[in-house]
Each structure stands twice: as C-alpha cells, then as structure tokens.
Amino acid sequence: MKTSSETPTTGPVAGHLQQLDTHVTLNNLGLEQQTKRDVGPFDILCVGYNICNCWVGLAATMVIGLEQGGTVTVIYGTFVVTFAMACSAATMAELSSVYPTAGGPYHWTSILAPKKAYRHLASQPQSSTVPPGQFISAVRLFYNPDLEIPAWEYFLYFQATNVVFLLYNIFGLRRTRWIHDVGFFFSIFTFVIIFVSCLARAQSYQSNTFVWTDFPKPESGWDSRAVVFLTGMANPNFMYAGLDGAVHLAEECAHASKTVPRALFSTIVVGFVVAFAFGLAMLYTLTDFGQVLENITGVPIYEIWFQATRSGVAATIFMMLLLCIACFALNACVEVTARLTWSFARDNAIIGSKFMGSIHPRWEVPVWALVANASVILIIGCIYLGSSTAFNAFIGTALVLQQCSFALPAALLLWHKRSSSVLPPHRYIRLGPLGWIANAVTVLFFLLILVMYCFPVELPVTGSNMNYTSVVIGIMVIFSAINWFVQAGSKFKGPRLLAEVARD
C-alpha cells in the first residue's frame, strides 16, 4: 500500500480531481453536513471492532464449521475468509479515502455506476444482527437439561434487547461515546481471560493431527469434501459480519478519509490475530468432539469451555462475559445501521424518507431511522414464533447481502479500469497494482458464497433441513422492487457530481 503521490494525470477530469486534493467533500457530491463530527479516530476503530468482534463471531457459530468439515474448516476456512475479507476491506478503504460518506458502498455504487444504471445498482440491501437471548437460554439449559424453552421466550429476549438499545441510541449514546471504547477493551480482556484459563486448566490437549489435518468423512450426505468445506466456511465468515461498520460513521468523524481506512485495516488485523489464536486454543483443549456437536444448550462453545476448564462455573462466567460483549456489538450495530438507513432516506431511496432522512435537533441522532430499524427487527423477531428455520435464514442471508454490497463498487472500479477519473491520484490510500487483486477477489468471493451459502447443508433435502437463504434473498428482492416502484424509482437521487464530470 502506497501513500505518496502519484504522477499527475492530464485532462479536465484529472485537473478537477487534483483540485480536491486527497478526497471528495460532501458538497462535491451534492450532500450536506447534517451531523456533528465528534467521533474520534480511536472511537471509530472501536466501533468497527465491536461490530465484528471476530473471536466472538467465531465462537458463537463454531458448530457450523465443526459439523461441515471439522477442525479443518475452522482453521483453513479462517485463512480463506480473512484473505477475501481483507481484499474487501482494502477496496472499501481506498474508496472511503476518496468518498467518505455515511452511505458507504451504496454511495460508491451510485458514484461509479454508468449514468443510466446508477439508480438501479445503488438500491442494494445490507444487514446485520446479534441474538444475545440465545446465550441466556444456553445457561438455563446447561443447568436444567430437561427444560423446554418455548419460542415465545426467545421472542421476548429478542424484543427486550431491541427496545433497550433503541432507547439507548436515541437518548444516551451521544452523551456516552466512550461506551464503544469500553466494549473494545472488555472484548480483548475477556479473550485473554478465556484463552489463558482454557489452556491452563486443560487436562490434556488434542493432537496436531486432529487440529490441523483431520477432515472426517462428511455425514451430511455430500460426497464432495470441497462442497462441505465451502458451505461450512460460513462459520469463519461470521467473524467479519458488519465489516463496513466504521464506513457508515464517516460523516460523524473528523478526517474521515484517513480514520475510516485505518479502522477497516485495524479490524481485519486485530480481528484475525485474536480470532485465530482463540480458535486454536479451543480446538486444542476440547476433549470430546462428539459431545460438542450434540450439546443441548445450542451454543457449542459452552461445552468446549466446560471441557477445557472442567468447571461449570467457569464456563458459565465465560458465557456471561460473552453476553456482555454481544450487547456491546448489538449497540454498535444499531447505531451504524441507523446511519445507513438515514443515508438512504436522505437520498429519498426508501419509503418514509421524509421522516427517516432527518436528524433530531435535540438528540442529534436519526430518531426515525432508529425507530424504523427497530420496527423491522420486531417483525423479524415475530417470524421466530412461526419458524426458527426461517428466522435463521434471515440471519445467514446477511453474509451474502453484505458481500454483495462490497462487490458492486469493486466491480465498477474494475469496469473503470481503476482510472484517475474515479480515483484521485493524491488519495490517502493507494493500493497500486494490488488494487486489481483486491477488487477482483471481492467480486469473486461474492459469486462463490452466493452459490455455496445457498446449498443445503444436508442430503436428502427436507422441509426442516432446507437452506432457505435463497428464498429470503428472493423475498428481499421483491420488497426492494416494491420500494423501487413506490419510492426510489422516481425520487432517489444518489451522489453523482464527480461521476457526471468524469462521464462528460
């Protein structure tokens, strides 16, 4: 990565970009500054880290990898996904150093897209969610194995956290910006405690063969180990769910063209180091692989901690710490997704834009955008009452939609041949030739997971084990189409100024 200036290009477009120095201002994109820039460089790093919390994402979904290929999927899947997501982060870092807006990927798509297609391409969905109630239920089941927890209790947990963080984001967050810093240090502290405790308390350790090379014959019905590995890769992929979180706070931090790219790179580096170390420690210290897969709590990492520490109390304390971290993550998700919804509404891209596109003068947050998101979460929570399978499909779809939002601007950069007409030569982040690789990998990874994450995880396929991700994506496309014909088709106006200059 280079940060020095390139050889100046020639022509009216290049001259216009050079006059903008290193990045494009909101005014140049036809946008107005409506928020205070009071988020510091370290604060935005903490927000990005808290949303991903890579080691927690790995812990919470480890059963997916263990069932789909065992330890090999967890270990090598982490490397594959980290490489792909690092390329996505690099792509976003370069774009955010030029176009630092709250819209992030969909604004970049609007700016880079051809004039006749930008309004269609920019209307893309993004999603993120965290279910802390599952951890509470896991503790109850751990001590009461015969307990049957009805779906409505999960629903109440889900909605309670929804309401609490809605109210906090409206009335408290602007006055307690330090909460993200606390979440960052609390997560690192918890990781150290669990990492050291499990390794110190373990009575024995698994062999290197079990951890690094053991790939048991698939029991899912698939004959191909490649299919099993690629479908199980959703586990390490969850490490980077919400990777673009810092991007959507760009209009609330000073020097966003520098701080946002740093936050993206820091999330990848810190997240990988901590998550990989955590994964190795857990795999070496588990003692009964079968029991982990068959645990009754619904959170397999609980069983791993119990086996490693030989203490139910210690494992339960770890679960409570995990619950606290999930709350920090959910709080950051609520904040960031509200900024994205607000940005959509500011561009008249969604129904109800008149209300959701405003910042409350007293609370200084997009109140109606927060309420709208909370309402959607309430509806999704209701789906759980009808079918947990359908609910889980909504959760899993987030990975595909997230990568779609990264892939579109990356593909458009390749379409522009990464020319100076869209990437000013004096930008803060310059990937040089590596930019071609980063953009291409970002696109190819989306195409890969679009197919593999829609595969059924078991054969033969039944109504109960079917992968409904493709169905959910189809439903979201329908809702997007409705929104397009009712609202966005006639009223959406994304940022276009520099792109129009480049085309003319």
Short mmCIF file of C-alpha atoms in Angstrom, two decimals, residues 25 51 56-57 86 114 125 162 240 305 319 377 397 424:
data_model
loop_
_atom_site.label_atom_id
_atom_site.label_comp_id
_atom_site.label_asym_id
_atom_site.label_seq_id
_atom_site.Cartn_x
_atom_site.Cartn_y
_atom_site.Cartn_z
CA THR A 25 -16.11 16.57 0.12
CA ILE A 51 -19.47 -4.86 15.42
CA VAL A 56 -16.89 -13.87 19.37
CA GLY A 57 -18.31 -14.41 15.87
CA ALA A 86 -9.01 -8.26 3.71
CA PRO A 114 -22.98 4.36 -15.53
CA PRO A 125 -29.68 -4.19 0.82
CA ASN A 162 -34.33 -4.43 20.61
CA TYR A 240 -16.37 -10.28 9.66
CA TRP A 305 -15.29 -24.21 27.74
CA MET A 319 -20.94 -17.23 28.80
CA ILE A 377 -36.33 -6.16 13.86
CA THR A 397 -28.59 -14.12 4.42
CA PRO A 424 -7.91 10.90 -7.46
#
